[in-house]
Short mmCIF file of C-alpha atoms and ligand atoms in Angstrom, two decimals:
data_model
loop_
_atom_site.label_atom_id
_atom_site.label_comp_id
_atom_site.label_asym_id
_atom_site.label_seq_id
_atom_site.Cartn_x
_atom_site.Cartn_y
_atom_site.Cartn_z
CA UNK C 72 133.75 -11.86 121.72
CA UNK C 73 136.22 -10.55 124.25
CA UNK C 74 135.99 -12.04 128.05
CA UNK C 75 136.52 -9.40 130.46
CA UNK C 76 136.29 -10.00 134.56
CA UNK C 77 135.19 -7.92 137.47
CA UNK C 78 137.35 -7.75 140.79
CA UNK C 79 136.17 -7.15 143.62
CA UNK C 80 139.16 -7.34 146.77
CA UNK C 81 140.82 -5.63 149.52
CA UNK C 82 143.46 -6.14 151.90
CA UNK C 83 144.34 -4.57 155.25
CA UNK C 84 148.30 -4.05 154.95
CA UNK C 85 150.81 -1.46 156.00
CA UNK C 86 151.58 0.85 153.32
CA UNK C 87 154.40 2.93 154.34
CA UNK C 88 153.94 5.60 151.20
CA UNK C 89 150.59 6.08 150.15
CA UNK C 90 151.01 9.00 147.67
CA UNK C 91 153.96 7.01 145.90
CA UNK C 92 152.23 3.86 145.70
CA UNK C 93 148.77 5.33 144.48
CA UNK C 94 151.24 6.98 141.86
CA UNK C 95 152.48 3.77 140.48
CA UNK C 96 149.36 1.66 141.04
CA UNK C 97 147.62 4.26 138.97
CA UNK C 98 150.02 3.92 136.24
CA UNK C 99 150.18 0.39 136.17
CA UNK C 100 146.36 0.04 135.61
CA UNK C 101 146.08 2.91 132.94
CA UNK C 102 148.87 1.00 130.96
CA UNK C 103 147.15 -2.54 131.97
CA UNK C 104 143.83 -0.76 130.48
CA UNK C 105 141.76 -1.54 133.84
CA UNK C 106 139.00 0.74 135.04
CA UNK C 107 136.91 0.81 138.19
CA UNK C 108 137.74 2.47 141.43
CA UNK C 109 140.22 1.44 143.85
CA UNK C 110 141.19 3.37 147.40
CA UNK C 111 145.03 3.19 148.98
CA UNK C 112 145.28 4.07 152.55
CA UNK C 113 148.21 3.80 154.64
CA UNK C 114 145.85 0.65 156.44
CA UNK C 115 145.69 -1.10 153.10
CA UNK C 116 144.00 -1.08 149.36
CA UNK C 117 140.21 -1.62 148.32
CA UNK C 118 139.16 -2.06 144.68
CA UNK C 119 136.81 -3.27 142.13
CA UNK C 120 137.97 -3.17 138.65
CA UNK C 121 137.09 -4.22 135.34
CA UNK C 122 139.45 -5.62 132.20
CA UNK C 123 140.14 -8.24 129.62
CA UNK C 124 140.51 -11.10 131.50
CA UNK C 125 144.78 -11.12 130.31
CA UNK C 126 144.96 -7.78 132.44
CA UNK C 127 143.06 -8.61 135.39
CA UNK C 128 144.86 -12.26 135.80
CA UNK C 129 148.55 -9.98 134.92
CA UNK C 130 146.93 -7.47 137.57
CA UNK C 131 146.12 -10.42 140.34
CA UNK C 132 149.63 -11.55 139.54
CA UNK C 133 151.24 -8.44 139.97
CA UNK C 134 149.53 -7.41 142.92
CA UNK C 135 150.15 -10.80 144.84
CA UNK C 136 153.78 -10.99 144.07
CA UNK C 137 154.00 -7.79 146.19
CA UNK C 138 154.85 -9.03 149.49
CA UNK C 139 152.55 -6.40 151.43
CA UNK C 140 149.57 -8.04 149.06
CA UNK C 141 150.41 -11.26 149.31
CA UNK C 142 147.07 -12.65 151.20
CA UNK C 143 144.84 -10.81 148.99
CA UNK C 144 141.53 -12.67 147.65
CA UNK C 145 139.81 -11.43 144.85
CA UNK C 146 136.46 -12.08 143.83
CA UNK C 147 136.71 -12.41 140.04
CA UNK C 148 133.00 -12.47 137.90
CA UNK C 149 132.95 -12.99 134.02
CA UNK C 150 131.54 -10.16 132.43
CA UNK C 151 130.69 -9.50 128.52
CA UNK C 152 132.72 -5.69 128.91
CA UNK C 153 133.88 -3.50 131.39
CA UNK C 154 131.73 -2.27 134.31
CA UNK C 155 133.05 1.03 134.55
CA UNK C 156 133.86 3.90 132.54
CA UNK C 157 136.76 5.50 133.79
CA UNK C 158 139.63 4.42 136.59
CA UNK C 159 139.52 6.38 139.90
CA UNK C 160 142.55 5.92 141.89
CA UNK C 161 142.04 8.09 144.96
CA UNK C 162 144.34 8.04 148.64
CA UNK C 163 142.13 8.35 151.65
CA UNK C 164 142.54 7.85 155.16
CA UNK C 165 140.41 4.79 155.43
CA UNK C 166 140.04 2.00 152.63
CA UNK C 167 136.39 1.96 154.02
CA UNK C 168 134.91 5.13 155.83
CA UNK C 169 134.07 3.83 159.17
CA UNK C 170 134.76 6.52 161.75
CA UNK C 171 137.01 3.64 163.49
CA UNK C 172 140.56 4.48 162.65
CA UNK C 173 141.87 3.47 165.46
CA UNK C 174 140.99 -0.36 164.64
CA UNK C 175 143.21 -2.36 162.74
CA UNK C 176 142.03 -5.66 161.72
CA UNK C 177 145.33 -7.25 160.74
CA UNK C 178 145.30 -6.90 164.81
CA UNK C 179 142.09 -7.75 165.71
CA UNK C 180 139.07 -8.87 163.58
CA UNK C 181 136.41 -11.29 164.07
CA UNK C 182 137.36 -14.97 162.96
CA UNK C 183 136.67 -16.05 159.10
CA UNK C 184 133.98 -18.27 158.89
CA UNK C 185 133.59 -19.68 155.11
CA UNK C 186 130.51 -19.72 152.67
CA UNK C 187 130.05 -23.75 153.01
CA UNK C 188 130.10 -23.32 157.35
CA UNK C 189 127.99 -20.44 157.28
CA UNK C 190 125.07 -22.01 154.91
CA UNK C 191 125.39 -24.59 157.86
CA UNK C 192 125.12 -22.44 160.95
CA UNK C 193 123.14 -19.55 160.07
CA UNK C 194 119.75 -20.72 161.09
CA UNK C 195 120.95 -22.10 164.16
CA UNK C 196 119.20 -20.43 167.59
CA UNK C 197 122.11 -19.55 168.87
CA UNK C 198 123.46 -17.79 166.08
CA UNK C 199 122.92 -14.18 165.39
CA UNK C 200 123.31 -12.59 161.88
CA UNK C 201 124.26 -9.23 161.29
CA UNK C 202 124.10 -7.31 157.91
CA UNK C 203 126.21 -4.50 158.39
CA UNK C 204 125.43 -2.77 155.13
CA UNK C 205 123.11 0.34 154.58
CA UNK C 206 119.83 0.59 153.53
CA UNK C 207 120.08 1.12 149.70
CA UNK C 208 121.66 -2.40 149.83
CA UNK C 209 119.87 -4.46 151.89
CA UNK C 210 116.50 -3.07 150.81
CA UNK C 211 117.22 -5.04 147.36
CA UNK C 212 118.55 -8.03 148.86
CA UNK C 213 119.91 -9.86 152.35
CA UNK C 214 120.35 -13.08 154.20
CA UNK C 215 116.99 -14.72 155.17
CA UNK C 216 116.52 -13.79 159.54
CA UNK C 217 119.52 -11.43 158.98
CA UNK C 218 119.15 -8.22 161.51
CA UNK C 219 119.71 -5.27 159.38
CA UNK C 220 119.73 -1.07 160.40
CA UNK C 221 118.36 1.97 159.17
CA UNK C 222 121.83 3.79 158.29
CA UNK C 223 122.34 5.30 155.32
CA UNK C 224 126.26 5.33 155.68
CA UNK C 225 128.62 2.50 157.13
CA UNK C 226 129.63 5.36 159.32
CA UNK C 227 126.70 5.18 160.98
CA UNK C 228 127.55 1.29 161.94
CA UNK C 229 129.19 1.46 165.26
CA UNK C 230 126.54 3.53 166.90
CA UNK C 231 123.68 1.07 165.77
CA UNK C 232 125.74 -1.61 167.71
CA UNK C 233 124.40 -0.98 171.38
CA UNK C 234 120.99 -2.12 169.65
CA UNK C 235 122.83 -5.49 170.13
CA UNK C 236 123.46 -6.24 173.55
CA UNK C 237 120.96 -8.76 174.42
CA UNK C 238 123.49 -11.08 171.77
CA UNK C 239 126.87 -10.30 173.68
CA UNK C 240 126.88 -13.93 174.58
CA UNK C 241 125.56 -15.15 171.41
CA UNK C 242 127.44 -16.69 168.30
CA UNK C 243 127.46 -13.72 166.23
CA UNK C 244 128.02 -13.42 162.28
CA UNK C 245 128.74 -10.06 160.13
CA UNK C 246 128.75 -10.07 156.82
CA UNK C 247 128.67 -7.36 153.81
CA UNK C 248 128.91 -7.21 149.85
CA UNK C 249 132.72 -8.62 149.86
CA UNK C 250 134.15 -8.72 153.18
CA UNK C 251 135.49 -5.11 154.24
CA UNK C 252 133.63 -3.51 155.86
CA UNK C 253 133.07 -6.86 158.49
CA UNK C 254 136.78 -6.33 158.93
CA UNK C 255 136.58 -3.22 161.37
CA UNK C 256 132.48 -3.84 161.94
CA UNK C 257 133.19 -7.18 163.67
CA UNK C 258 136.46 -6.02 165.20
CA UNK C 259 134.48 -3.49 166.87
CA UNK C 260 131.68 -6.03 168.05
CA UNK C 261 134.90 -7.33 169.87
CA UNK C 262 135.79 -4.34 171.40
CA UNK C 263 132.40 -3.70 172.96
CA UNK C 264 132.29 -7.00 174.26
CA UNK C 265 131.01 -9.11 172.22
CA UNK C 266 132.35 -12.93 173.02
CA UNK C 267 131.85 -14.69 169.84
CA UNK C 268 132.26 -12.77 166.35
CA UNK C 269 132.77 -14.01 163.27
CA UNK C 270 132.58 -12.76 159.86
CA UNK C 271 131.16 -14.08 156.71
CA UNK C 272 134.66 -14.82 154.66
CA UNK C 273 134.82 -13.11 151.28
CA UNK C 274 131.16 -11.61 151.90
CA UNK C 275 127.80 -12.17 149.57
CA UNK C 276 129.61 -12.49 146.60
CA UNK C 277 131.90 -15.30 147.73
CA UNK C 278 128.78 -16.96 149.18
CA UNK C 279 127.09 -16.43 145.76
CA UNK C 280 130.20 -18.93 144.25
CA UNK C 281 130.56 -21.27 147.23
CA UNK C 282 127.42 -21.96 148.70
CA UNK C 283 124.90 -21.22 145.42
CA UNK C 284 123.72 -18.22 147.30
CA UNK C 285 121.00 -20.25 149.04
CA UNK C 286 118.73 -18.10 151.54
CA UNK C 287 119.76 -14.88 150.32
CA UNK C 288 116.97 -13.38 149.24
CA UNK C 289 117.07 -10.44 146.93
CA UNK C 290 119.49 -9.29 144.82
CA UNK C 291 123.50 -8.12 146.07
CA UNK C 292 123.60 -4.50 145.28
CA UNK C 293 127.36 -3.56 143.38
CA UNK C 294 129.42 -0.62 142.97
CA UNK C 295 129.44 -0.97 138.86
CA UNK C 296 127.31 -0.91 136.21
CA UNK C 297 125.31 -3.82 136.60
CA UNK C 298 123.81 -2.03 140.13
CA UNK C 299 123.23 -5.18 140.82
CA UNK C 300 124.11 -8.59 141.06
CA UNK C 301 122.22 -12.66 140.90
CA UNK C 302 123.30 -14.57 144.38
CA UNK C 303 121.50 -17.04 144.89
CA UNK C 304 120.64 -20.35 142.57
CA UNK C 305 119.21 -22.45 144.87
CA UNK C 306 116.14 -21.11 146.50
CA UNK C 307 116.03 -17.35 144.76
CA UNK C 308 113.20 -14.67 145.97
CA UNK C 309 112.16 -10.72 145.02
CA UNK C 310 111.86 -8.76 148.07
CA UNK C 311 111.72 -5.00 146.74
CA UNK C 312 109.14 -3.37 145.40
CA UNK C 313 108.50 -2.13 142.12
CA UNK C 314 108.45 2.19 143.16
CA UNK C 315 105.93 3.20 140.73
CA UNK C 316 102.84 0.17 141.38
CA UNK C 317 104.71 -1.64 144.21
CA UNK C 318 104.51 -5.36 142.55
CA UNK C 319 107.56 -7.31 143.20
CA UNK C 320 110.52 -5.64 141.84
CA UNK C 321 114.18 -5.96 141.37
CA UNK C 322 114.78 -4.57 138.13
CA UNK C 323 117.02 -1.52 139.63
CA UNK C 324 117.84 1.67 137.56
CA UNK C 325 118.23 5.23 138.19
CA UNK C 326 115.55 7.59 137.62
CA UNK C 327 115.66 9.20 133.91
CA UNK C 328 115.29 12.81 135.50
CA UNK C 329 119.20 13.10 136.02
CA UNK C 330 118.23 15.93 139.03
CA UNK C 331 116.64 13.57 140.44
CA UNK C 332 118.31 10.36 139.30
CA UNK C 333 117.10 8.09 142.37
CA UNK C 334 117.83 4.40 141.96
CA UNK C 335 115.21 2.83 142.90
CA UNK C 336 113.25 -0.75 141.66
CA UNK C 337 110.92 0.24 138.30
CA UNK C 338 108.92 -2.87 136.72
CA UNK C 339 109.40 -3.15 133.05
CA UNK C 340 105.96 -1.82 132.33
CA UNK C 341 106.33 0.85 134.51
CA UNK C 342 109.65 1.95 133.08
CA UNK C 343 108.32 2.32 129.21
CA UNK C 344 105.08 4.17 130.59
CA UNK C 345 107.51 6.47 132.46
CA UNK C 346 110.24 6.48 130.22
CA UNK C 347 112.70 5.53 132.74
CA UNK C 348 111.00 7.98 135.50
CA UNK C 349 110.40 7.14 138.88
CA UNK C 350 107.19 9.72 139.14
CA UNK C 351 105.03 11.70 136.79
CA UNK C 352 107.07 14.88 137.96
CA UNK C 353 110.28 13.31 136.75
CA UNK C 354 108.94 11.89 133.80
CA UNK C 355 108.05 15.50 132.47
CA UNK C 356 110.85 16.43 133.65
CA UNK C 357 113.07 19.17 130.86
CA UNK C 358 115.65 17.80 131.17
CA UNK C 359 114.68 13.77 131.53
CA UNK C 360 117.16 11.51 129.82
CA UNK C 361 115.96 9.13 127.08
CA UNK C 362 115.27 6.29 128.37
CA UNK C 363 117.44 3.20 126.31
CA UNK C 364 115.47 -0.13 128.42
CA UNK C 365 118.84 0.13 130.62
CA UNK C 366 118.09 2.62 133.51
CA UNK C 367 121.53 3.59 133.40
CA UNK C 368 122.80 6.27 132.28
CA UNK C 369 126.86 6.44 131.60
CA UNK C 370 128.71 9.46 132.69
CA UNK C 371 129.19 11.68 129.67
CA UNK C 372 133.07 11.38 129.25
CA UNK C 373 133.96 14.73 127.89
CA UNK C 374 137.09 15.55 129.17
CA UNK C 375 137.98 12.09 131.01
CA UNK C 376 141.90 11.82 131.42
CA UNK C 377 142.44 8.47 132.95
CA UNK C 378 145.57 11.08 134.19
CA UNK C 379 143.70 12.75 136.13
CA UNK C 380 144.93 12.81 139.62
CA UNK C 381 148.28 12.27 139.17
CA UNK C 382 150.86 14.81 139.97
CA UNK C 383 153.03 15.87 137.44
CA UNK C 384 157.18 16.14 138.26
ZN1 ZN X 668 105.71 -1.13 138.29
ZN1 ZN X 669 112.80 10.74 139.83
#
C-alpha cells in the first residue's frame, strides 16, 4: 500500500509578491500531486496538505530551502491516502482571519513554550491556560482546566480577551490546533498588558507527538477528512455528546441531509437508525445522502480543475 502524510505548518514571513508566489506555489503542488488548502499572505503562508510521502518530504525540502521559509515546522501524520480532494491555493490578507492586521508576530509574539515544559507547568496555580479556538473545536476536545469562549470565529478572539484581566499578572499559556492562530492571539495578550504569555509550541498536534497527548481530553478537531484527530495516549477521555441520545460521543460526521449537513457527534447506533441524520426531520429528508458508515460525504468533483484560480498569460 502507498504511505501518504498530512502537513499541517505555517510561517509568519515577508512575502514581497503574493500573487506571483501563490502562482508558482500552486504550480509546484499540482505537478508535486499535493492537495489540501494552503493561504499566502503578504505576512506569511498557512497550509495543510496531503501526498505520497516522496512529495510531501520533496515539498518540505523545497519549501525550506527558500530562505523566507527557512524556520518553518511542519507537523507531518502518516495517513493510508490523501485527506483532501482537491488543492485550494487562495491569497488573502491574513494567513489566519483575526481582525489584528496590524500585529506581526515575527515582531512580537508570546514566547514558545514546548510540549514536554508545558505537560509540566500546566496544572500549576499560577498558570493560566487559554484555548483560543472556537466552539466547534473545543466542544470535541481541549486541555483538562483550559479556559475556553463561546466564539464561533477566531475573529471574535480579541474581544473575549478583557474576560481575562484578573490573570494580567499570571503565567499565561495559549494554545490552538497547530500553533497559528497563538501567534497574533498571544501577541495581542501582550499588547493589552498581559506580563507573562506564552504559547503552546507547534499546538495540540505537536503535543499529541511529544508529550503522548496526556490531559487533553477529547478529540483535536482537523481541517481534512478525518474531522478529527486521536491526541492523547496516556490518560484519553470522551467529553461530547452523542446529538441524537446524548451518551458519550466522539464519533463526528456531518449530518446526511446535505441542507442541513451539521457536524455534529452521532453514536454508531444512532447513525444506522438515522441513516447518517442528525434528527428525524433530516433523516426524511428528499434529498438525504446515503449514508456509507463514514458521515462524510466527499464533494462531488464534477468540474474540479486543480487550475482553477490561476490566471492565464
Ligand atoms: Zn446516540
Ligand atoms: Zn441534520
Amino acid at each position: 500500500m502507498k504511505e501518504y502524510l498530512i502537513l499541517l505548518y505555517y510561517c509568519y514571513t515577508h512575502i514581497e509578491d503574493p500573487e506571483s508566489f501563490k502562482l508558482k506555489h500552486h504550480f509546484y503542488c499540482i505537478e508535486n500531486n499535493l492537495k489540501g488548502r494552503i493561504i499566502i499572505a503578504k505576512e506569511g503562508i498557512n497550509g495543510t496538505i496531503s501526498g505520497l510521502r516522496e512529495d510531501c518530504e520533496k515539498y518540505m525540502k523545497d519549501l525550506r530551502a527558500d530562505v523566507r521559509f527557512a524556520s518553518i515546522e511542519f507537523k507531518v501524520e502518516p495517513f493510508e491516502s490523501h485527506a483532501f480532494q482537491k488543492l485550494n491555493v487562495r491569497i488573502k490578507d491574513e494567513i489566519v482571519f483575526s481582525g489584528l492586521k496590524h500585529i506581526d508576530p515575527t515582531k512580537k509574539t508570546g514566547k514558545y513554550i514546548e510540549p514536554e515544559e508545558f505537560k509540566n507547568v500546566k496544572d500549576d496555580e499560577n498558570v493560566i491556560v487559554i484555548d483560543v479556538r472556537s466552539n466547534y473545536e473545543h466542544n470535541i476536545g481541549k486541555f483538562k482546566n483550559a479556559i475556553s469562549f463561546d466564539i464561533d470565529h477566531f475573529r471574535d478572539f480579541p474581544d473575549k480577551v478583557k474576560e481575562l484581566e484578573e490573570f494580567k499578572d499570571k503565567k499565561v499559556i495559549t494554545y490552538c490546533t497547530g500553533g497559528v492562530k497563538c501567534e497574533k492571539a498571544s501577541a495581542y495578550l501582550i499588547e493589552k498588558g498581559f506580563k507573562n504569555v506564552f504559547q503552546l509550541h507547534g499546538g495540540i498536534i505537536k503535543y499529541g507527538y511529544e508529550a503522548d497527548g496526556e490531559d487533553f481530553d477529547g478529540r483535536c478537531y482537523v481541517f481534512d477528512n478525518r474531522i478529527s484527530a486521536d491526541v492523547n495516549k496516556v490518560n484519553p477521555l470522551v467529553i461530547s455528546k452523542c446529538h441524537i441520545c446524548n451518551t458519550d460521543c466522539d464519533r463526528m460526521v456531518n449530518c446526511a441531509n446535505p441542507e442541513c449537513n451539521k457536524h455534529v457527534p452521532i453514536c454508531d447506533n444512532c447513525a444506522e437508525e438515522f441513516e447518517g441524520a442528525c434528527s428525524q426531520e433530516c433523516k426524511e429528508h428528499p434529498r438525504k445522502r446515503p449514508y456509507d458508515g463514514r458521515g462524510y460525504y466527499p464533494k462531488k468533483l464534477n468540474g474540479y480543475n486543480p487550475y482553477r484560480g490561476i490566471k492565464k498569460g
